[in-house]
mmCIF file of C-alpha atoms in Angstrom:
data_model
loop_
_atom_site.group_PDB
_atom_site.id
_atom_site.type_symbol
_atom_site.label_atom_id
_atom_site.label_comp_id
_atom_site.label_asym_id
_atom_site.label_seq_id
_atom_site.Cartn_x
_atom_site.Cartn_y
_atom_site.Cartn_z
ATOM 1 C CA MET P 1 28.468 27.761 3.153
ATOM 2 C CA GLY P 2 28.273 28.082 7.422
ATOM 3 C CA LEU P 3 30.975 30.330 9.570
ATOM 4 C CA LEU P 4 34.785 28.227 8.843
ATOM 5 C CA THR P 5 36.739 27.468 12.033
ATOM 6 C CA ILE P 6 40.295 28.883 12.611
ATOM 7 C CA GLY P 7 41.587 25.476 10.742
ATOM 8 C CA ALA P 8 39.354 25.559 7.628
ATOM 9 C CA PHE P 9 40.005 29.650 7.149
ATOM 10 C CA ALA P 10 43.307 29.355 7.934
ATOM 11 C CA LYS P 11 43.339 26.796 5.281
ATOM 12 C CA ALA P 12 41.285 28.602 2.884
ATOM 13 C CA SER P 13 42.899 31.894 3.003
ATOM 14 C CA ARG P 14 46.761 30.486 3.278
ATOM 15 C CA LEU P 15 47.282 32.118 6.900
ATOM 16 C CA SER P 16 48.408 30.402 9.731
ATOM 17 C CA PRO P 17 45.632 29.512 13.105
ATOM 18 C CA LYS P 18 48.463 31.970 14.854
ATOM 19 C CA ALA P 19 48.699 34.131 12.200
ATOM 20 C CA LEU P 20 44.966 35.280 12.061
ATOM 21 C CA ARG P 21 45.054 35.067 16.281
ATOM 22 C CA LEU P 22 47.383 37.863 15.931
ATOM 23 C CA TYR P 23 45.331 40.128 13.115
ATOM 24 C CA ASP P 24 42.444 39.001 15.788
ATOM 25 C CA GLU P 25 44.532 40.787 18.589
ATOM 26 C CA LEU P 26 45.588 43.865 16.374
ATOM 27 C CA GLY P 27 42.180 44.717 15.240
ATOM 28 C CA LEU P 28 43.012 43.588 11.224
ATOM 29 C CA LEU P 29 40.984 40.750 10.872
ATOM 30 C CA THR P 30 38.003 40.263 13.213
ATOM 31 C CA PRO P 31 35.829 36.527 13.315
ATOM 32 C CA ALA P 32 32.797 37.054 12.867
ATOM 33 C CA ARG P 33 32.085 35.462 15.951
ATOM 34 C CA VAL P 34 33.828 33.526 18.997
ATOM 35 C CA ASP P 35 31.911 30.699 20.495
ATOM 36 C CA PRO P 36 31.280 31.543 23.988
ATOM 37 C CA VAL P 37 32.186 28.328 25.745
ATOM 38 C CA THR P 38 35.470 27.254 23.824
ATOM 39 C CA GLY P 39 36.698 30.518 23.145
ATOM 40 C CA TYR P 40 36.924 29.498 19.280
ATOM 41 C CA ARG P 41 36.990 31.445 16.495
ATOM 42 C CA LEU P 42 34.827 31.957 13.718
ATOM 43 C CA TYR P 43 35.119 33.131 10.079
ATOM 44 C CA ALA P 44 32.217 34.040 7.613
ATOM 45 C CA PRO P 45 33.556 32.774 3.864
ATOM 46 C CA GLU P 46 33.104 36.322 2.450
ATOM 47 C CA GLN P 47 35.761 37.580 4.919
ATOM 48 C CA LEU P 48 38.597 35.044 3.086
ATOM 49 C CA ASP P 49 38.992 38.149 0.547
ATOM 50 C CA GLU P 50 39.864 40.238 3.461
ATOM 51 C CA ALA P 51 42.277 38.010 4.840
ATOM 52 C CA ARG P 52 43.838 37.503 1.331
ATOM 53 C CA LEU P 53 44.779 41.015 0.712
ATOM 54 C CA VAL P 54 46.382 41.409 4.354
ATOM 55 C CA ALA P 55 48.197 37.788 3.430
ATOM 56 C CA TRP P 56 49.403 39.901 -0.191
ATOM 57 C CA LEU P 57 50.113 42.918 2.042
ATOM 58 C CA ARG P 58 52.419 41.602 4.369
ATOM 59 C CA ARG P 59 54.075 39.833 1.364
ATOM 60 C CA LEU P 60 55.081 43.337 0.023
ATOM 61 C CA GLY P 61 56.515 43.818 3.879
ATOM 62 C CA MET P 62 54.548 46.041 4.754
ATOM 63 C CA PRO P 63 53.678 46.204 8.827
ATOM 64 C CA LEU P 64 51.111 45.689 10.369
ATOM 65 C CA ALA P 65 50.185 49.072 11.160
ATOM 66 C CA ARG P 66 49.941 50.573 7.770
ATOM 67 C CA ILE P 67 48.036 47.092 6.410
ATOM 68 C CA ARG P 68 45.428 48.209 9.021
ATOM 69 C CA HIS P 69 45.498 52.101 7.922
ATOM 70 C CA VAL P 70 45.087 50.571 3.856
ATOM 71 C CA ARG P 71 42.293 48.341 5.357
ATOM 72 C CA ALA P 72 40.081 51.725 6.519
ATOM 73 C CA LEU P 73 40.403 53.186 2.985
ATOM 74 C CA ASP P 74 38.155 52.851 0.023
ATOM 75 C CA GLY P 75 39.487 50.778 -3.153
ATOM 76 C CA ALA P 76 40.557 54.031 -4.624
ATOM 77 C CA ALA P 77 42.995 55.385 -1.574
ATOM 78 C CA ALA P 78 43.864 51.850 -0.600
ATOM 79 C CA ALA P 79 45.225 51.657 -3.846
ATOM 80 C CA GLN P 80 47.236 55.147 -4.121
ATOM 81 C CA GLU P 81 48.509 53.969 -0.863
ATOM 82 C CA ILE P 82 50.153 50.377 -2.121
ATOM 83 C CA ARG P 83 51.593 52.224 -5.184
ATOM 84 C CA ALA P 84 53.134 55.105 -2.218
ATOM 85 C CA PHE P 85 54.045 52.047 -0.848
ATOM 86 C CA TRP P 86 55.963 49.853 -3.107
ATOM 87 C CA ALA P 87 57.851 53.768 -4.902
ATOM 88 C CA ARG P 88 59.381 53.938 -1.236
ATOM 89 C CA ALA P 89 60.167 49.986 -1.385
ATOM 90 C CA GLU P 90 61.681 50.563 -4.463
ATOM 91 C CA ALA P 91 63.547 53.700 -3.592
ATOM 92 C CA GLU P 92 65.191 51.770 -0.923
ATOM 93 C CA THR P 93 66.050 49.299 -2.869
ATOM 94 C CA ALA P 94 67.956 50.839 -5.326
ATOM 95 C CA ALA P 95 69.245 52.714 -2.880
ATOM 96 C CA ARG P 96 71.016 49.204 -1.230
ATOM 97 C CA ARG P 97 71.850 48.442 -4.651
ATOM 98 C CA ASP P 98 73.606 51.425 -5.627
ATOM 99 C CA LEU P 99 75.416 51.212 -2.246
ATOM 100 C CA ALA P 100 76.202 47.584 -2.690
ATOM 101 C CA ALA P 101 77.990 48.828 -6.223
ATOM 102 C CA PHE P 102 79.811 51.265 -4.136
ATOM 103 C CA LEU P 103 80.962 49.724 -1.616
ATOM 104 C CA ILE P 104 82.562 46.704 -4.332
ATOM 105 C CA ASP P 105 84.252 49.300 -6.173
ATOM 106 C CA HIS P 106 85.518 51.189 -3.514
ATOM 107 C CA LEU P 107 86.596 48.006 -1.600
ATOM 108 C CA SER P 108 88.217 46.726 -4.969
ATOM 109 C CA ARG P 109 90.404 49.493 -4.995
ATOM 110 C CA LYS P 110 92.266 48.708 -1.484
ATOM 111 C CA ASP P 111 92.456 44.859 -2.748
ATOM 112 C CA PRO P 112 96.011 44.520 -2.892
ATOM 113 C CA ALA P 113 95.205 41.317 -4.902
ATOM 114 C CA MET P 114 93.072 43.567 -7.429
ATOM 115 C CA THR P 115 96.263 44.840 -8.809
ATOM 116 C CA PRO P 116 99.742 42.187 -8.577
ATOM 117 C CA THR P 117 102.002 45.029 -10.322
ATOM 118 C CA PRO P 118 103.067 48.118 -9.547
ATOM 119 C CA THR P 119 100.914 50.888 -12.162
ATOM 120 C CA PRO P 120 102.941 53.884 -12.972
ATOM 121 C CA LEU P 121 101.999 57.110 -11.227
ATOM 122 C CA ALA P 122 98.837 58.766 -12.878
ATOM 123 C CA GLU P 123 99.110 62.150 -13.443
ATOM 124 C CA PRO P 124 98.503 64.631 -11.147
ATOM 125 C CA LEU P 125 95.474 66.353 -11.956
ATOM 126 C CA GLU P 126 93.584 68.960 -10.455
ATOM 127 C CA ILE P 127 89.586 70.641 -11.752
ATOM 128 C CA ARG P 128 88.854 74.103 -12.546
ATOM 129 C CA TYR P 129 85.372 75.038 -11.822
ATOM 130 C CA ALA P 130 82.528 77.741 -11.873
ATOM 131 C CA ALA P 131 79.009 77.908 -10.334
ATOM 132 C CA LEU P 132 75.789 80.162 -10.959
ATOM 133 C CA SER P 133 72.268 80.515 -9.708
ATOM 134 C CA ASP P 134 69.407 82.044 -10.765
ATOM 135 C CA THR P 135 65.766 83.077 -9.834
ATOM 136 C CA GLY P 136 64.218 82.614 -13.210
ATOM 137 C CA LEU P 137 61.824 84.814 -15.461
ATOM 138 C CA VAL P 138 59.229 83.349 -12.722
ATOM 139 C CA ARG P 139 59.741 82.615 -9.321
ATOM 140 C CA GLU P 140 59.328 85.267 -6.765
ATOM 141 C CA SER P 141 62.314 83.911 -4.912
ATOM 142 C CA ASN P 142 65.500 81.609 -5.497
ATOM 143 C CA GLN P 143 65.613 78.313 -3.344
ATOM 144 C CA ASP P 144 68.451 76.613 -5.095
ATOM 145 C CA THR P 145 71.539 77.175 -3.832
ATOM 146 C CA ALA P 146 74.897 76.421 -5.989
ATOM 147 C CA TYR P 147 78.800 76.143 -4.402
ATOM 148 C CA ALA P 148 82.286 75.518 -6.155
ATOM 149 C CA GLY P 149 85.148 75.002 -4.236
ATOM 150 C CA ALA P 150 88.587 73.546 -4.536
ATOM 151 C CA ARG P 151 87.411 69.365 -3.875
ATOM 152 C CA LEU P 152 83.605 70.426 -3.613
ATOM 153 C CA LEU P 153 80.898 70.896 -6.493
ATOM 154 C CA ALA P 154 77.258 70.838 -5.159
ATOM 155 C CA VAL P 155 73.726 71.592 -6.419
ATOM 156 C CA ALA P 156 71.028 71.688 -4.059
ATOM 157 C CA ASP P 157 66.888 72.710 -4.850
ATOM 158 C CA GLY P 158 65.140 73.142 -1.845
ATOM 159 C CA PHE P 159 61.369 73.029 -1.285
ATOM 160 C CA GLY P 160 58.424 73.692 0.738
ATOM 161 C CA HIS P 161 58.242 77.381 2.659
ATOM 162 C CA GLY P 162 61.641 76.823 3.701
ATOM 163 C CA GLY P 163 63.080 75.791 0.729
ATOM 164 C CA ALA P 164 65.814 77.960 0.797
ATOM 165 C CA PRO P 165 67.421 77.561 3.768
ATOM 166 C CA ALA P 166 66.993 73.598 3.512
ATOM 167 C CA GLY P 167 69.157 73.427 0.423
ATOM 168 C CA ALA P 168 72.202 76.075 1.405
ATOM 169 C CA ALA P 169 71.968 74.297 5.185
ATOM 170 C CA ALA P 170 72.692 70.779 3.159
ATOM 171 C CA ILE P 171 75.671 72.332 1.069
ATOM 172 C CA ASP P 172 77.066 74.091 4.364
ATOM 173 C CA ALA P 173 77.035 70.748 6.397
ATOM 174 C CA LEU P 174 79.078 69.278 3.651
ATOM 175 C CA LYS P 175 81.635 72.350 3.556
ATOM 176 C CA PRO P 176 84.222 70.667 5.788
ATOM 177 C CA LEU P 177 84.905 68.155 3.438
ATOM 178 C CA GLU P 178 87.035 71.023 1.863
ATOM 179 C CA THR P 179 89.325 70.850 4.464
ATOM 180 C CA ASP P 180 88.556 68.008 6.436
ATOM 181 C CA GLY P 181 91.966 65.398 6.105
ATOM 182 C CA PHE P 182 91.167 61.806 5.959
ATOM 183 C CA ALA P 183 92.857 58.396 4.480
ATOM 184 C CA ALA P 184 91.292 57.494 0.777
ATOM 185 C CA GLY P 185 89.979 53.600 2.735
ATOM 186 C CA SER P 186 87.363 56.293 4.634
ATOM 187 C CA LEU P 187 86.406 57.773 1.822
ATOM 188 C CA LEU P 188 83.264 56.455 2.599
ATOM 189 C CA ASN P 189 82.743 57.215 6.261
ATOM 190 C CA ALA P 190 83.241 60.842 5.412
ATOM 191 C CA LEU P 191 81.004 60.843 2.711
ATOM 192 C CA GLU P 192 78.095 59.178 4.930
ATOM 193 C CA ASP P 193 78.778 61.875 7.880
ATOM 194 C CA ALA P 194 78.909 64.928 5.679
ATOM 195 C CA VAL P 195 75.209 63.059 4.424
ATOM 196 C CA GLU P 196 73.760 62.350 8.161
ATOM 197 C CA ARG P 197 75.265 66.379 9.098
ATOM 198 C CA ALA P 198 73.201 67.491 6.003
ATOM 199 C CA ASP P 199 69.960 65.721 6.402
ATOM 200 C CA ILE P 200 69.867 66.997 10.117
ATOM 201 C CA ALA P 201 70.743 70.240 8.913
ATOM 202 C CA VAL P 202 67.105 70.508 6.654
ATOM 203 C CA ARG P 203 65.279 68.735 9.341
ATOM 204 C CA GLY P 204 67.047 72.154 11.812
ATOM 205 C CA VAL P 205 65.239 73.765 9.260
ATOM 206 C CA ARG P 206 62.273 75.108 11.110
ATOM 207 C CA GLU P 207 59.728 75.139 8.092
ATOM 208 C CA ASP P 208 56.610 72.613 7.636
ATOM 209 C CA GLU P 209 57.679 70.599 3.862
ATOM 210 C CA ALA P 210 60.980 72.078 4.276
ATOM 211 C CA GLY P 211 63.453 69.739 2.259
ATOM 212 C CA THR P 212 65.680 69.896 -0.267
ATOM 213 C CA THR P 213 67.427 67.489 -3.490
ATOM 214 C CA LEU P 214 71.409 67.392 -2.704
ATOM 215 C CA THR P 215 73.661 66.359 -5.720
ATOM 216 C CA ALA P 216 77.281 66.770 -4.723
ATOM 217 C CA MET P 217 80.172 65.862 -6.081
ATOM 218 C CA LEU P 218 84.298 65.427 -3.802
ATOM 219 C CA TRP P 219 87.201 65.481 -5.882
ATOM 220 C CA THR P 220 90.201 63.732 -4.111
ATOM 221 C CA GLY P 221 92.793 64.633 -6.346
ATOM 222 C CA SER P 222 92.471 61.799 -8.831
ATOM 223 C CA GLN P 223 88.299 60.837 -8.662
ATOM 224 C CA LEU P 224 85.304 61.917 -7.881
ATOM 225 C CA ALA P 225 82.812 60.496 -5.130
ATOM 226 C CA LEU P 226 79.070 61.496 -6.338
ATOM 227 C CA VAL P 227 76.312 61.980 -3.427
ATOM 228 C CA HIS P 228 73.115 62.021 -4.974
ATOM 229 C CA ILE P 229 69.153 62.117 -3.535
ATOM 230 C CA GLY P 230 66.861 63.407 -5.360
ATOM 231 C CA ASP P 231 66.242 65.236 -8.642
ATOM 232 C CA SER P 232 69.170 67.398 -9.656
ATOM 233 C CA ARG P 233 71.454 65.712 -11.721
ATOM 234 C CA ALA P 234 75.115 65.575 -12.571
ATOM 235 C CA TYR P 235 76.247 64.644 -16.332
ATOM 236 C CA VAL P 236 80.304 63.940 -16.925
ATOM 237 C CA LEU P 237 80.903 65.089 -21.165
ATOM 238 C CA ARG P 238 83.778 62.564 -21.934
ATOM 239 C CA ASP P 239 85.424 62.280 -25.746
ATOM 240 C CA GLY P 240 82.757 64.227 -27.395
ATOM 241 C CA GLU P 241 80.238 62.204 -25.317
ATOM 242 C CA LEU P 242 77.619 64.026 -22.371
ATOM 243 C CA PHE P 243 76.696 60.624 -20.124
ATOM 244 C CA GLN P 244 73.896 61.090 -17.033
ATOM 245 C CA VAL P 245 75.898 60.021 -13.859
ATOM 246 C CA THR P 246 72.698 60.273 -11.601
ATOM 247 C CA HIS P 247 69.408 58.523 -11.804
ATOM 248 C CA ASP P 248 66.425 60.462 -10.491
ATOM 249 C CA HIS P 249 64.878 60.225 -7.752
ATOM 250 C CA THR P 250 60.770 60.837 -8.417
ATOM 251 C CA VAL P 251 57.838 58.617 -8.677
ATOM 252 C CA VAL P 252 58.074 59.640 -12.885
ATOM 253 C CA GLN P 253 61.275 57.808 -12.830
ATOM 254 C CA SER P 254 60.281 54.680 -11.093
ATOM 255 C CA MET P 255 57.650 54.206 -13.810
ATOM 256 C CA VAL P 256 59.384 54.713 -16.513
ATOM 257 C CA ASP P 257 62.268 52.139 -15.070
ATOM 258 C CA GLU P 258 59.171 49.908 -14.553
ATOM 259 C CA GLY P 259 58.457 50.312 -18.440
ATOM 260 C CA ARG P 260 55.239 52.069 -17.968
ATOM 261 C CA LEU P 261 56.221 54.778 -19.138
ATOM 262 C CA SER P 262 58.163 55.768 -22.388
ATOM 263 C CA PRO P 263 60.642 59.046 -21.241
ATOM 264 C CA GLU P 264 58.983 61.183 -23.767
ATOM 265 C CA GLU P 265 55.509 60.693 -22.081
ATOM 266 C CA ALA P 266 57.917 61.368 -19.053
ATOM 267 C CA ALA P 267 58.759 64.295 -19.578
ATOM 268 C CA SER P 268 55.080 66.141 -19.625
ATOM 269 C CA HIS P 269 54.103 63.884 -17.227
ATOM 270 C CA PRO P 270 51.947 66.056 -14.312
ATOM 271 C CA GLN P 271 53.561 64.697 -11.454
ATOM 272 C CA ARG P 272 57.359 64.571 -12.739
ATOM 273 C CA SER P 273 58.865 66.355 -9.945
ATOM 274 C CA LEU P 274 56.886 63.893 -7.543
ATOM 275 C CA LEU P 275 60.035 62.766 -4.932
ATOM 276 C CA ILE P 276 60.583 59.831 -3.611
ATOM 277 C CA ARG P 277 63.879 60.191 -2.161
ATOM 278 C CA ALA P 278 64.901 64.026 -0.962
ATOM 279 C CA LEU P 279 67.140 65.364 2.344
ATOM 280 C CA GLY P 280 63.832 65.962 5.105
ATOM 281 C CA ALA P 281 60.406 67.089 4.558
ATOM 282 C CA GLY P 282 60.103 63.154 5.614
ATOM 283 C CA GLU P 283 61.297 61.388 2.918
ATOM 284 C CA ALA P 284 63.553 58.535 2.642
ATOM 285 C CA ALA P 285 67.279 60.095 2.941
ATOM 286 C CA THR P 286 69.989 57.413 1.505
ATOM 287 C CA PRO P 287 71.867 59.011 -1.232
ATOM 288 C CA ASP P 288 73.147 57.078 -3.907
ATOM 289 C CA LEU P 289 76.887 56.703 -3.942
ATOM 290 C CA ARG P 290 79.508 56.382 -6.230
ATOM 291 C CA LEU P 291 83.076 56.973 -7.121
ATOM 292 C CA HIS P 292 84.276 57.709 -11.160
ATOM 293 C CA ASP P 293 87.811 57.504 -12.208
ATOM 294 C CA ALA P 294 88.465 61.583 -13.604
ATOM 295 C CA ARG P 295 90.647 62.109 -16.773
ATOM 296 C CA PRO P 296 92.224 64.772 -18.428
ATOM 297 C CA GLY P 297 90.043 66.218 -20.229
ATOM 298 C CA ASP P 298 86.573 65.520 -18.695
ATOM 299 C CA ARG P 299 83.641 68.244 -17.854
ATOM 300 C CA TYR P 300 81.037 67.962 -15.198
ATOM 301 C CA LEU P 301 78.442 69.513 -14.772
ATOM 302 C CA LEU P 302 75.751 69.581 -11.804
ATOM 303 C CA CYS P 303 72.035 71.393 -12.207
ATOM 304 C CA SER P 304 68.881 71.845 -10.626
ATOM 305 C CA ASP P 305 65.912 70.377 -12.726
ATOM 306 C CA GLY P 306 65.604 74.271 -13.505
ATOM 307 C CA LEU P 307 67.796 73.324 -16.163
ATOM 308 C CA THR P 308 67.195 69.497 -17.469
ATOM 309 C CA THR P 309 63.225 70.493 -17.491
ATOM 310 C CA VAL P 310 63.306 72.917 -20.067
ATOM 311 C CA VAL P 311 66.914 73.018 -22.118
ATOM 312 C CA PRO P 312 66.965 69.543 -24.517
ATOM 313 C CA THR P 313 69.732 67.013 -23.492
ATOM 314 C CA ASP P 314 71.270 68.286 -27.148
ATOM 315 C CA ASP P 315 70.937 71.685 -26.492
ATOM 316 C CA ILE P 316 72.769 71.261 -23.073
ATOM 317 C CA ARG P 317 75.379 69.001 -25.103
ATOM 318 C CA GLN P 318 76.153 72.240 -27.506
ATOM 319 C CA VAL P 319 76.748 74.541 -24.205
ATOM 320 C CA ILE P 320 78.731 72.098 -22.293
ATOM 321 C CA THR P 321 81.079 70.858 -25.687
ATOM 322 C CA THR P 322 81.986 74.637 -26.753
ATOM 323 C CA ALA P 323 82.050 76.734 -24.104
ATOM 324 C CA ASP P 324 85.294 78.223 -23.401
ATOM 325 C CA GLY P 325 85.507 77.528 -19.845
ATOM 326 C CA PRO P 326 83.867 76.732 -16.785
ATOM 327 C CA GLU P 327 82.310 80.652 -16.176
ATOM 328 C CA ARG P 328 81.123 80.959 -19.908
ATOM 329 C CA ALA P 329 79.369 77.377 -19.429
ATOM 330 C CA VAL P 330 77.345 78.712 -16.422
ATOM 331 C CA ARG P 331 76.622 81.953 -18.009
ATOM 332 C CA GLU P 332 75.332 80.090 -20.806
ATOM 333 C CA LEU P 333 73.611 77.385 -19.393
ATOM 334 C CA VAL P 334 71.137 79.327 -16.874
ATOM 335 C CA ALA P 335 71.010 82.194 -20.242
ATOM 336 C CA LEU P 336 69.119 79.439 -21.903
ATOM 337 C CA ALA P 337 67.546 78.470 -19.146
ATOM 338 C CA ASN P 338 65.767 81.775 -19.369
ATOM 339 C CA ARG P 339 65.162 81.942 -23.190
ATOM 340 C CA CYS P 340 63.628 78.973 -22.362
ATOM 341 C CA GLY P 341 60.862 80.547 -20.664
ATOM 342 C CA GLY P 342 62.680 80.556 -16.863
ATOM 343 C CA PRO P 343 59.726 78.358 -15.262
ATOM 344 C CA ASP P 344 62.139 77.795 -12.078
ATOM 345 C CA ASN P 345 65.069 78.643 -10.277
ATOM 346 C CA VAL P 346 68.097 77.793 -12.075
ATOM 347 C CA SER P 347 71.880 76.209 -10.503
ATOM 348 C CA CYS P 348 74.769 74.648 -12.505
ATOM 349 C CA VAL P 349 77.960 73.808 -11.686
ATOM 350 C CA VAL P 350 80.803 73.112 -14.394
ATOM 351 C CA ALA P 351 84.393 71.837 -13.573
ATOM 352 C CA ASP P 352 86.757 70.520 -15.760
ATOM 353 C CA VAL P 353 89.286 68.323 -15.042
ATOM 354 C CA VAL P 354 92.386 69.427 -16.240
ATOM 355 C CA PRO P 355 96.476 68.586 -15.387
ATOM 356 C CA ALA P 356 97.624 70.448 -12.608
ATOM 357 C CA PRO P 357 100.616 72.766 -13.232
ATOM 358 C CA GLY P 358 104.050 71.122 -12.794
ATOM 359 C CA PRO P 359 107.083 72.641 -10.411
ATOM 360 C CA GLN P 360 108.836 74.723 -12.721
ATOM 361 C CA ALA P 361 112.037 74.353 -13.566
ATOM 362 C CA PRO P 362 114.924 76.145 -11.676
ATOM 363 C CA ALA P 363 116.615 79.465 -14.104
ATOM 364 C CA ALA P 364 120.083 78.701 -15.349
ATOM 365 C CA ARG P 365 122.497 80.538 -14.386
ATOM 366 C CA ALA P 366 124.843 82.793 -16.505
ATOM 367 C CA MET P 367 128.938 81.179 -16.804
#
């Protein structure tokens, strides 16, 4: 078969002549020959596979500059690049989905039409909390940071040469939430601003490839607002059941979500700690945002993966269920991780939701 005109090639490749001219100008798909008299572009039939690959990558939403990079790679490397691009695209889609859910919940609470009848005043609540971070038995230094205050609970797991200052910088950027006043309706903006400050702070750490996970909860008096990015985790113990309220932002977790790995296979996968979202290090920095209605008796756990990768969930549940108070709970969880080998830094924050003490009745006067 001879050379194909641009019209015939466009029809066969399902690309428009306009797209083919653009791809030629960008060096993505150069014609086999250009007629010196008419300037018509002519294509070889064997170029159809290249054209279809470009069309498929465009349908994935891949930018043209990245397509040019993919086409310069061999088959295995190109496949890996496409896999990485799609993992990032799925992470961004998941982040938008979580943000939509947060907005729906947040705005529904502000809509008077959603609560047509007055509700009785809720019982005033407060949190009691403790935090503990430990180097573990193998690592030489601790790159984790754990923090617990009257309003802010947070765990950060730094990585790279500047992992420790990166994690500390992220949590320091959130600490103004402890004292800043903001209206209930501006909660989303306050969280977004705080995460933006945290990301800027982490990128300001002058170390190559420094980054951090961040899992934090802000106590509002009746709710806990969650900010989460990376593979540290948050759990809630309610009515004797332990629920994970965060979703790991890892390549392996995305493979589990797609059905390509079982949870059991994921637990021992060599890339189980490879993040697709984090603060700093060039990763996508869009966090999950959620609201959790608190109930008296709830116990929340925030922890780095130094706990969850070595301690079975049933053992974590046992400690969280039976430990008397947050201080004892964090000590027992860290000790449990170290009894399991302590291969990584481990950090835990535990907070109990309890009724706030009411005003004391005035003392009776003697008659």
